[in-house]
């Protein structure tokens, strides 16, 4: 894929032919590795003859063809309808030796047109001058840009409306424009609030600015974001919740009116207000965040100076709150839609038939004392939140017991998510449990929601937990202790509420003694142990089980089996199990 002159020599003399050939092989090997393992699609093309000479694996995945199929296609099959633009681009590359464009698309096998960024250069390939093109799918980016432009257009229209109504005050109109410019494109909460505060600080002096979310069902306020010259606050940590009455905010909640406190020292400060006074806050101004008649939360500022805010400031701050509320509404909707979409996609993929199947004690057949004791344990522990360790030999019905516990628990409306810790490859179990971010490892082409996040609000069954690697045992312990984790390749902490049922056929006490299983994890899982008896200890149940399965399968095959022959039953009763 490159040429080396035979007569080229360095300062120390001409290299030998063998050294030159070795250097050439190394160069070609490096190029081939870059070619094969690039995250971008790479094509070698002869546009003059309308031929694709080679393509890497990413090119095949992006377009949906095998390599053999791609090499049999003409270049025009990938860029139909754009050959004139493609020829202009390739002519430019031949003239300049390289080129770049984002004005072409690539047609996939399924007929989808992908917006693309193309970087190209001239190389020699087996004596032929050809083009090496690196192609990146930027469809998502362009869709995001279009959505951002639509969002920007909505906000610009809003600014025009607000500015028309505030022509009597150029300063206020300028502030609204600053707020608008600040929140355009800010979809994430940290970016949005930082932009709001930076716009406010030049027009509304404050020592503290807060954004609070209102939870109507609990009638509480949650601190969503915090900023100001006073820095971090031990009084108002992000995520803290309290009732509006603890800081004179009921008018905001009840009547959707601004609250103006000229001096927190006047009257009888609440305990929380006294803590704010201790931090230096004297004046307070808060307004509701209303979007389409719905109260989303409260935007507030505090000042070191008493009487810092006036009634006019409160009226104008209401207009700022209306503008911020629209951005907050879109941001909350974006977060909720993304979370629900990801979760529902994974539930459909992993659990569709699971959640459609009815499970309960009706599938647990038997009346032996050993089984009755197990079922009593199930009824005792199911309504609690205790973690459960189900032990028993293979085939004793550990999954049926886990399902019965879940169906009798307060979490039965959510999914029971199963993970077989022994069936998954060692390299995939962490990703399967906790998920991964796009690009976390080779082949991670998109974000994946893990089983723990999928089970949020429900139950997770860790089958064959005794086969879990020691490294992952520590990460599982953290989820049990703290209720949070990070995806593979991610930095964002994800909090979940999951009940854990573990099952194993191994002797975990011996595994702990041998150092093969963490003792602290064992004690976390073994809060309520249930041991399932093998069938050989349930001799009285064999006859019931035989009749149950005979009736069940007779219906499936369309035959009537009214009785099991005595000889067959005697053989089953005599079997060792």
Coordinates of C-alpha atoms in Angstrom, one line a residue:
X1 CA 0.0 0.0 0.0
X2 CA 3.1 2.3 -0.2
X3 CA 6.2 2.6 -2.3
X4 CA 9.9 2.7 -1.1
X5 CA 12.6 3.7 -3.5
X6 CA 15.3 1.0 -3.9
X7 CA 18.1 3.5 -4.2
X8 CA 17.1 5.5 -1.0
X9 CA 20.0 5.7 1.5
X10 CA 20.6 7.4 4.9
X11 CA 23.6 9.2 6.2
X12 CA 25.2 5.9 7.3
X13 CA 25.0 4.3 3.9
X14 CA 22.4 2.4 1.8
X15 CA 20.2 0.0 3.8
X16 CA 20.2 -3.6 2.7
X17 CA 17.4 -4.9 0.5
X18 CA 16.4 -7.2 3.4
X19 CA 16.1 -4.3 5.9
X20 CA 14.2 -2.3 3.3
X21 CA 11.7 -5.1 2.8
X22 CA 11.4 -5.6 6.5
X23 CA 10.6 -1.9 7.0
X24 CA 8.1 -2.1 4.2
X25 CA 6.4 -5.1 5.8
X26 CA 6.2 -3.4 9.2
X27 CA 4.8 -0.2 7.6
X28 CA 2.2 -2.2 5.7
X29 CA 1.3 -4.2 8.9
X30 CA 0.8 -1.0 10.9
X31 CA -1.4 0.4 8.1
X32 CA -3.4 -2.8 8.0
X33 CA -4.0 -2.8 11.8
X34 CA -5.1 0.9 11.6
X35 CA -7.3 -0.1 8.6
X36 CA -9.0 -3.1 10.3
X37 CA -9.5 -1.7 13.8
X38 CA -10.5 1.9 13.1
X39 CA -13.8 3.1 14.6
X40 CA -14.4 4.9 11.3
X41 CA -15.4 3.2 8.1
X42 CA -12.5 3.1 5.7
X43 CA -12.7 2.4 1.9
X44 CA -10.0 2.1 -0.7
X45 CA -11.6 3.3 -4.0
X46 CA -10.7 3.6 -7.6
X47 CA -13.3 6.3 -8.6
X48 CA -12.0 6.4 -12.2
X49 CA -13.2 2.9 -12.7
X50 CA -16.1 3.1 -10.3
X51 CA -14.7 0.3 -8.1
X52 CA -14.4 -0.3 -4.3
X53 CA -11.0 -2.0 -3.8
X54 CA -11.2 -2.7 -0.1
X55 CA -13.2 -1.9 3.0
X56 CA -12.7 -2.5 6.7
X57 CA -15.1 -4.2 9.2
X58 CA -16.6 -0.9 10.4
X59 CA -17.5 0.0 6.8
X60 CA -19.3 -3.3 6.5
X61 CA -21.2 -2.8 9.7
X62 CA -22.1 0.8 8.9
X63 CA -23.6 -0.1 5.5
X64 CA -24.9 -3.6 6.3
X65 CA -22.9 -5.5 3.7
X66 CA -20.3 -8.3 4.0
X67 CA -16.9 -7.4 2.7
X68 CA -17.4 -9.6 -0.4
X69 CA -20.6 -7.9 -1.2
X70 CA -19.1 -4.4 -0.8
X71 CA -16.1 -5.3 -3.1
X72 CA -18.6 -6.4 -5.8
X73 CA -20.5 -3.1 -5.7
X74 CA -19.6 0.0 -7.7
X75 CA -18.8 3.2 -5.9
X76 CA -22.0 4.7 -7.4
X77 CA -24.1 2.1 -5.4
X78 CA -23.0 3.8 -2.1
X79 CA -23.6 7.4 -3.4
X80 CA -26.5 7.1 -5.9
X81 CA -27.8 10.5 -6.9
X82 CA -24.6 12.2 -5.7
X83 CA -22.1 11.1 -8.3
X84 CA -21.7 14.6 -9.7
X85 CA -20.7 15.9 -6.2
X86 CA -18.6 12.8 -5.6
X87 CA -16.6 13.3 -8.8
X88 CA -16.0 17.0 -7.9
X89 CA -14.8 15.9 -4.5
X90 CA -12.5 13.1 -5.8
X91 CA -11.1 15.5 -8.5
X92 CA -10.2 17.9 -5.7
X93 CA -8.5 15.1 -3.7
X94 CA -6.5 14.1 -6.8
X95 CA -5.4 17.7 -7.3
X96 CA -4.6 18.5 -3.6
X97 CA -3.6 15.1 -2.4
X98 CA -6.2 15.1 0.3
X99 CA -9.7 16.5 1.1
X100 CA -12.6 16.6 3.5
X101 CA -16.4 17.0 3.1
X102 CA -19.6 16.7 5.1
X103 CA -21.9 17.2 2.1
X104 CA -22.3 13.6 1.0
X105 CA -24.4 10.7 2.3
X106 CA -23.9 7.0 2.2
X107 CA -26.7 4.6 1.2
X108 CA -27.0 1.5 3.4
X109 CA -28.1 -1.9 2.2
X110 CA -31.5 -1.3 3.9
X111 CA -31.9 2.0 1.9
X112 CA -31.1 4.4 4.8
X113 CA -29.1 7.5 3.8
X114 CA -26.4 8.3 6.4
X115 CA -25.1 11.8 6.7
X116 CA -21.3 11.4 6.6
X117 CA -18.0 13.2 7.2
X118 CA -15.4 12.0 4.7
X119 CA -11.7 12.5 5.0
X120 CA -9.7 11.3 1.9
X121 CA -6.2 11.1 0.7
X122 CA -4.2 9.6 -2.3
X123 CA -2.3 6.4 -1.7
X124 CA -0.6 3.8 -3.9
X125 CA -2.1 0.3 -3.8
X126 CA -0.4 -2.5 -5.8
X127 CA 0.9 0.0 -8.3
X128 CA -2.5 1.8 -8.6
X129 CA -3.2 5.3 -7.5
X130 CA -6.4 5.2 -5.5
X131 CA -8.3 7.1 -2.8
X132 CA -8.3 6.1 0.9
X133 CA -11.5 7.5 2.4
X134 CA -12.3 7.5 6.1
X135 CA -16.1 7.9 6.6
X136 CA -17.9 8.7 9.8
X137 CA -21.6 8.5 10.3
X138 CA -22.8 11.8 11.7
X139 CA -26.5 11.3 11.4
X140 CA -27.1 11.5 15.1
X141 CA -25.1 14.7 15.3
X142 CA -27.1 16.3 12.5
X143 CA -30.4 15.3 14.0
X144 CA -29.3 16.8 17.3
X145 CA -28.2 20.0 15.5
X146 CA -31.6 20.2 13.8
X147 CA -33.4 19.6 17.1
X148 CA -31.2 22.3 18.7
X149 CA -32.1 24.7 15.8
X150 CA -35.8 24.0 16.4
X151 CA -35.3 24.5 20.1
X152 CA -33.4 27.7 19.4
X153 CA -36.2 28.9 17.1
X154 CA -38.8 28.3 19.8
X155 CA -36.8 30.2 22.3
X156 CA -36.1 33.0 19.9
X157 CA -39.8 33.3 19.3
X158 CA -40.3 33.4 23.1
X159 CA -37.7 36.2 23.4
X160 CA -39.4 38.2 20.7
X161 CA -42.7 37.9 22.5
X162 CA -41.2 38.9 25.9
X163 CA -39.2 41.7 24.4
X164 CA -42.3 43.3 22.8
X165 CA -44.0 43.3 26.2
X166 CA -41.0 44.8 27.9
X167 CA -40.1 47.7 25.5
X168 CA -40.5 50.1 28.4
X169 CA -37.3 48.7 30.0
X170 CA -34.2 48.2 27.8
X171 CA -32.3 46.8 30.7
X172 CA -34.9 44.1 31.5
X173 CA -35.2 43.2 27.8
X174 CA -31.4 42.8 27.7
X175 CA -31.5 40.5 30.7
X176 CA -34.1 38.3 29.1
X177 CA -32.0 38.1 25.9
X178 CA -29.0 37.1 28.0
X179 CA -31.1 34.4 29.7
X180 CA -32.3 33.1 26.4
X181 CA -28.8 33.0 24.9
X182 CA -27.6 31.2 28.0
X183 CA -30.1 28.4 27.9
X184 CA -30.1 27.7 24.2
X185 CA -28.5 24.4 23.7
X186 CA -28.3 23.6 27.4
X187 CA -30.1 20.3 27.7
X188 CA -28.2 18.9 30.7
X189 CA -29.1 20.2 34.2
X190 CA -25.6 21.3 35.1
X191 CA -25.1 23.2 31.9
X192 CA -28.5 24.8 32.1
X193 CA -28.2 26.1 35.6
X194 CA -24.7 27.4 35.1
X195 CA -25.9 29.3 32.1
X196 CA -28.8 30.8 34.0
X197 CA -26.6 31.9 36.9
X198 CA -24.0 33.5 34.7
X199 CA -26.7 35.5 33.0
X200 CA -28.4 36.6 36.3
X201 CA -25.2 37.6 38.1
X202 CA -24.8 40.8 35.9
X203 CA -28.3 42.0 36.5
X204 CA -29.7 40.5 39.7
X205 CA -27.0 40.6 42.4
X206 CA -27.0 37.6 44.7
X207 CA -24.9 35.6 47.0
X208 CA -26.8 32.4 46.4
X209 CA -29.0 31.1 43.6
X210 CA -31.0 27.9 43.8
X211 CA -33.2 25.8 41.5
X212 CA -35.7 23.7 43.4
X213 CA -38.0 20.9 42.0
X214 CA -41.5 20.5 43.5
X215 CA -42.8 17.0 44.1
X216 CA -46.5 17.4 44.3
X217 CA -47.3 13.9 45.6
X218 CA -45.1 14.4 48.7
X219 CA -45.4 18.2 48.9
X220 CA -41.7 18.6 49.2
X221 CA -39.0 20.6 47.4
X222 CA -35.8 19.1 46.2
X223 CA -32.6 21.1 45.7
X224 CA -31.8 20.5 42.0
X225 CA -28.9 23.0 41.5
X226 CA -27.0 25.5 43.6
X227 CA -24.6 28.3 42.7
X228 CA -23.3 31.7 44.0
X229 CA -20.3 33.5 45.5
X230 CA -20.8 31.7 48.8
X231 CA -19.7 28.4 47.1
X232 CA -20.9 25.0 48.3
X233 CA -23.4 25.0 51.2
X234 CA -23.6 22.5 54.0
X235 CA -27.1 23.8 54.7
X236 CA -28.4 23.3 51.2
X237 CA -26.7 20.1 49.8
X238 CA -27.9 19.1 46.3
X239 CA -30.6 16.5 46.6
X240 CA -31.8 17.6 50.0
X241 CA -35.6 17.7 50.4
X242 CA -37.8 19.7 52.8
X243 CA -41.3 21.1 53.1
X244 CA -41.9 24.6 51.7
X245 CA -43.1 25.8 55.2
X246 CA -39.5 25.4 56.5
X247 CA -38.5 28.6 54.6
X248 CA -41.6 30.7 53.9
X249 CA -42.3 29.3 50.4
X250 CA -45.9 28.3 50.7
X251 CA -47.2 31.3 48.7
X252 CA -45.1 30.1 45.8
X253 CA -46.6 26.6 46.0
X254 CA -50.2 27.4 47.0
X255 CA -50.8 30.7 45.0
X256 CA -48.1 30.6 42.4
X257 CA -46.9 34.0 43.6
X258 CA -43.4 35.4 44.2
X259 CA -42.1 35.4 47.8
X260 CA -40.1 38.5 48.8
X261 CA -38.3 38.5 52.2
X262 CA -36.6 41.8 52.9
X263 CA -34.7 40.6 56.0
X264 CA -34.6 37.1 57.3
X265 CA -33.7 38.5 60.8
X266 CA -37.1 40.1 61.1
X267 CA -39.8 38.1 62.8
X268 CA -39.1 34.5 64.0
X269 CA -36.7 32.7 61.6
X270 CA -37.2 29.0 61.1
X271 CA -34.3 26.8 62.0
X272 CA -33.4 26.5 58.3
X273 CA -33.6 30.3 57.9
X274 CA -31.4 30.8 60.9
X275 CA -28.8 28.5 59.3
X276 CA -29.0 30.7 56.1
X277 CA -28.5 33.8 58.3
X278 CA -25.4 32.2 59.8
X279 CA -24.1 31.9 56.2
X280 CA -24.7 35.5 55.6
X281 CA -28.0 35.5 53.6
X282 CA -30.3 38.3 54.6
X283 CA -32.6 39.0 51.6
X284 CA -34.6 36.4 49.8
X285 CA -36.6 36.4 46.5
X286 CA -38.2 33.2 45.0
X287 CA -40.6 32.7 42.1
X288 CA -42.5 29.7 40.8
X289 CA -41.4 27.9 37.6
X290 CA -44.7 27.4 35.7
X291 CA -45.0 25.6 32.4
X292 CA -48.4 25.0 30.8
X293 CA -50.0 25.6 34.2
X294 CA -47.9 23.0 35.9
X295 CA -45.7 23.9 38.8
X296 CA -42.2 22.5 38.2
X297 CA -40.3 24.1 41.0
X298 CA -38.9 27.3 42.4
X299 CA -36.1 29.7 41.2
X300 CA -34.7 31.7 44.1
X301 CA -31.9 34.1 44.9
X302 CA -30.5 35.3 48.2
X303 CA -28.5 38.4 49.0
X304 CA -26.1 39.4 51.8
X305 CA -27.8 42.8 51.9
X306 CA -31.3 43.3 53.5
X307 CA -33.9 45.1 51.4
X308 CA -31.8 44.1 48.3
X309 CA -35.0 43.2 46.2
X310 CA -38.1 45.3 45.5
X311 CA -41.6 44.5 44.4
X312 CA -40.6 45.5 40.8
X313 CA -37.7 43.0 41.0
X314 CA -40.2 40.3 42.1
X315 CA -42.6 41.1 39.1
X316 CA -39.7 41.0 36.7
X317 CA -38.2 37.8 38.3
X318 CA -41.6 36.1 37.6
X319 CA -41.0 36.7 33.8
X320 CA -37.5 35.3 34.1
X321 CA -39.0 32.3 35.9
X322 CA -41.5 31.7 33.1
X323 CA -38.6 31.7 30.6
X324 CA -36.5 29.3 32.7
X325 CA -39.5 27.0 33.3
X326 CA -39.8 26.3 29.6
X327 CA -36.1 25.2 29.4
X328 CA -36.5 23.2 32.6
X329 CA -39.6 21.5 31.3
X330 CA -37.8 20.4 28.1
X331 CA -34.8 19.3 30.1
X332 CA -36.9 17.2 32.4
X333 CA -38.8 15.7 29.5
X334 CA -35.6 14.9 27.7
X335 CA -34.2 13.1 30.8
X336 CA -37.4 11.2 31.4
X337 CA -37.8 10.2 27.8
X338 CA -34.2 9.0 27.5
X339 CA -34.5 7.0 30.7
X340 CA -37.8 5.4 29.8
X341 CA -36.8 4.7 26.2
X342 CA -33.6 2.9 27.3
X343 CA -35.4 1.0 30.0
X344 CA -38.3 -0.1 27.9
X345 CA -36.1 -1.2 25.0
X346 CA -34.1 -3.4 27.4
X347 CA -37.3 -4.8 29.1
X348 CA -38.6 -5.7 25.7
X349 CA -35.4 -7.3 24.7
X350 CA -34.8 -9.3 27.9
X351 CA -38.1 -9.8 29.6
X352 CA -41.0 -9.7 27.1
X353 CA -42.1 -13.3 27.6
X354 CA -41.1 -13.3 31.3
X355 CA -43.6 -10.5 32.2
X356 CA -46.4 -12.1 30.1
X357 CA -46.1 -15.4 32.0
X358 CA -48.1 -15.9 35.2
X359 CA -46.1 -17.6 37.9
X360 CA -47.2 -18.4 41.5
X361 CA -47.5 -21.3 43.9
X362 CA -49.7 -23.0 41.3
X363 CA -46.4 -24.2 39.6
X364 CA -45.0 -25.5 42.9
X365 CA -46.4 -29.0 43.3
X366 CA -46.1 -30.9 46.6
X367 CA -47.4 -31.4 50.1
X368 CA -44.4 -32.9 51.9
X369 CA -43.4 -31.3 55.2
X370 CA -40.1 -30.3 53.7
X371 CA -41.8 -28.3 50.9
X372 CA -44.4 -26.9 53.3
X373 CA -41.6 -25.4 55.4
X374 CA -40.1 -23.7 52.3
X375 CA -43.4 -22.3 51.3
X376 CA -44.0 -20.9 54.8
X377 CA -40.6 -19.2 54.6
X378 CA -41.6 -17.7 51.2
X379 CA -44.8 -16.3 52.7
X380 CA -42.8 -14.9 55.6
X381 CA -40.1 -13.1 53.7
X382 CA -41.9 -12.1 50.5
X383 CA -43.5 -8.9 52.0
X384 CA -40.1 -7.7 53.4
X385 CA -37.2 -6.0 51.6
X386 CA -34.7 -8.6 52.9
X387 CA -32.1 -10.1 50.5
X388 CA -32.5 -13.8 50.1
X389 CA -30.1 -16.7 49.4
X390 CA -31.8 -19.8 48.0
X391 CA -29.7 -22.9 48.2
X392 CA -30.3 -26.3 46.7
X393 CA -29.1 -28.9 44.2
X394 CA -29.6 -28.4 40.5
X395 CA -33.3 -29.0 39.5
X396 CA -34.8 -28.4 43.0
X397 CA -36.8 -25.4 41.7
X398 CA -34.7 -22.4 42.9
X399 CA -36.1 -20.1 40.1
X400 CA -39.7 -21.1 40.9
X401 CA -39.2 -20.1 44.5
X402 CA -37.6 -16.8 43.5
X403 CA -40.6 -16.1 41.3
X404 CA -43.0 -16.9 44.0
X405 CA -41.2 -14.5 46.4
X406 CA -41.3 -11.8 43.8
X407 CA -45.0 -12.3 42.9
X408 CA -46.0 -12.1 46.6
X409 CA -43.8 -9.0 47.3
X410 CA -44.7 -5.3 47.0
X411 CA -42.4 -5.2 43.9
X412 CA -44.5 -7.6 41.9
X413 CA -45.7 -4.8 39.5
X414 CA -42.1 -4.4 38.3
X415 CA -40.0 -6.9 36.5
X416 CA -38.1 -9.9 37.9
X417 CA -34.8 -9.8 36.0
X418 CA -32.7 -13.0 35.8
X419 CA -29.0 -13.2 35.5
X420 CA -27.2 -16.6 35.2
X421 CA -23.7 -15.7 36.6
X422 CA -22.3 -19.0 35.3
X423 CA -23.7 -18.9 31.8
X424 CA -22.2 -15.5 30.8
X425 CA -18.6 -15.2 29.7
X426 CA -16.2 -13.6 32.2
X427 CA -15.6 -10.6 30.0
X428 CA -19.3 -9.8 29.6
X429 CA -20.8 -10.3 33.1
X430 CA -19.9 -6.8 34.3
X431 CA -21.4 -5.2 31.3
X432 CA -24.5 -7.4 31.6
X433 CA -25.0 -6.5 35.3
X434 CA -24.1 -2.8 35.2
X435 CA -24.3 -1.8 31.5
X436 CA -21.7 0.1 29.5
X437 CA -21.2 3.3 27.7
X438 CA -20.7 3.7 24.0
X439 CA -17.0 3.1 23.2
X440 CA -16.2 1.5 26.6
X441 CA -14.6 -1.4 24.8
X442 CA -14.2 -2.9 21.3
X443 CA -17.7 -3.6 20.0
X444 CA -19.5 -1.2 22.4
X445 CA -21.3 0.7 19.6
X446 CA -24.0 2.1 21.8
X447 CA -25.0 2.6 25.4
X448 CA -26.3 -0.5 27.1
X449 CA -28.6 -0.5 30.1
X450 CA -27.5 -3.2 32.7
X451 CA -29.7 -5.7 34.4
X452 CA -29.5 -3.8 37.8
X453 CA -30.9 -0.6 36.2
X454 CA -33.5 -2.7 34.4
X455 CA -34.6 -4.2 37.7
X456 CA -34.9 -0.7 39.4
X457 CA -38.1 -0.9 41.5
X458 CA -38.3 -4.7 41.1
X459 CA -36.2 -7.8 41.9
X460 CA -33.1 -9.3 40.4
X461 CA -32.3 -13.0 40.6
X462 CA -28.6 -13.8 40.6
X463 CA -28.6 -17.5 39.7
X464 CA -25.4 -19.5 40.3
X465 CA -24.0 -16.5 42.3
X466 CA -21.3 -18.8 43.6
X467 CA -19.6 -18.7 40.2
X468 CA -19.2 -14.9 40.2
X469 CA -15.6 -13.7 39.9
X470 CA -14.0 -12.2 43.0
X471 CA -13.4 -8.8 41.2
X472 CA -17.1 -8.5 40.4
X473 CA -18.1 -9.7 43.9
X474 CA -16.7 -6.4 45.2
X475 CA -18.7 -4.4 42.8
X476 CA -21.9 -6.3 43.6
X477 CA -21.2 -5.7 47.3
X478 CA -21.2 -1.9 46.6
X479 CA -24.6 -2.1 45.0
X480 CA -26.0 -4.0 48.0
X481 CA -24.4 -1.5 50.4
X482 CA -24.8 1.8 48.7
X483 CA -27.5 1.2 46.1
X484 CA -25.5 2.7 43.3
X485 CA -23.0 1.9 40.5
X486 CA -21.4 3.2 37.3
X487 CA -21.7 1.7 33.9
X488 CA -18.5 0.2 32.3
X489 CA -16.6 3.1 30.8
X490 CA -18.9 5.7 32.6
X491 CA -18.4 8.2 35.4
X492 CA -22.1 9.0 36.2
X493 CA -23.3 7.3 39.4
X494 CA -26.7 5.5 38.9
X495 CA -28.9 4.9 42.0
X496 CA -31.3 2.0 42.0
X497 CA -33.7 0.3 44.4
X498 CA -33.5 -3.4 43.7
X499 CA -34.3 -6.4 45.8
X500 CA -31.6 -9.1 45.4
X501 CA -32.4 -12.9 45.4
X502 CA -29.4 -15.0 45.0
X503 CA -29.4 -18.7 44.2
X504 CA -26.6 -21.3 44.2
X505 CA -26.0 -25.0 44.2
X506 CA -22.5 -24.5 45.7
X507 CA -21.5 -24.8 49.3
X508 CA -20.8 -21.1 49.9
X509 CA -19.6 -21.6 53.5
X510 CA -16.7 -23.8 52.1
X511 CA -16.1 -21.2 49.3
X512 CA -15.8 -18.4 51.9
X513 CA -13.4 -20.5 53.9
X514 CA -11.3 -21.3 50.8
X515 CA -11.1 -17.6 49.8
X516 CA -13.2 -18.1 46.7
X517 CA -16.2 -16.1 47.8
X518 CA -16.1 -12.8 49.8
X519 CA -17.4 -13.2 53.4
X520 CA -18.9 -9.7 53.5
X521 CA -20.8 -10.4 50.3
X522 CA -22.0 -13.7 51.6
X523 CA -23.4 -12.1 54.8
X524 CA -25.1 -9.4 52.7
X525 CA -26.8 -12.1 50.5
X526 CA -27.6 -14.5 53.3
X527 CA -29.9 -12.3 55.2
X528 CA -32.8 -14.8 54.8
X529 CA -31.5 -18.2 53.7
X530 CA -33.9 -20.8 52.2
X531 CA -32.7 -24.3 51.5
X532 CA -34.7 -26.4 49.0
X533 CA -34.9 -30.1 49.7
X534 CA -34.0 -32.5 46.8
X535 CA -36.7 -34.8 45.5
X536 CA -35.2 -37.8 47.3
X537 CA -36.3 -36.1 50.5
X538 CA -39.8 -35.4 49.2
X539 CA -40.9 -38.9 48.4
X540 CA -44.5 -38.1 49.1
X541 CA -44.5 -35.5 46.3
X542 CA -43.3 -37.9 43.5
X543 CA -46.8 -39.3 42.9
X544 CA -48.2 -35.7 42.8
X545 CA -45.5 -34.5 40.4
X546 CA -46.0 -37.4 38.0
X547 CA -49.7 -36.9 37.8
X548 CA -49.2 -33.1 37.4
X549 CA -46.8 -33.5 34.5
X550 CA -48.9 -36.2 32.9
X551 CA -52.0 -34.0 32.8
X552 CA -50.0 -30.9 31.7
X553 CA -48.3 -32.6 28.7
X554 CA -51.3 -34.7 27.7
X555 CA -53.1 -31.4 27.0
X556 CA -50.1 -30.2 25.0
X557 CA -50.0 -33.3 22.8
X558 CA -53.8 -33.6 22.5
X559 CA -54.1 -36.9 24.3
X560 CA -56.0 -37.9 27.5
X561 CA -53.9 -39.6 30.2
X562 CA -56.3 -40.5 33.0
X563 CA -53.9 -42.7 35.0
X564 CA -50.2 -43.5 35.1
X565 CA -49.5 -47.3 34.9
X566 CA -48.6 -48.8 38.2
X567 CA -45.4 -50.3 36.9
X568 CA -44.2 -46.9 35.6
X569 CA -45.2 -45.2 38.9
X570 CA -43.4 -47.9 41.0
X571 CA -40.2 -47.4 39.0
X572 CA -40.4 -43.6 39.5
X573 CA -41.0 -44.1 43.2
X574 CA -38.1 -46.5 43.5
X575 CA -35.6 -44.2 41.6
X576 CA -32.8 -42.7 43.7
X577 CA -33.3 -39.1 42.5

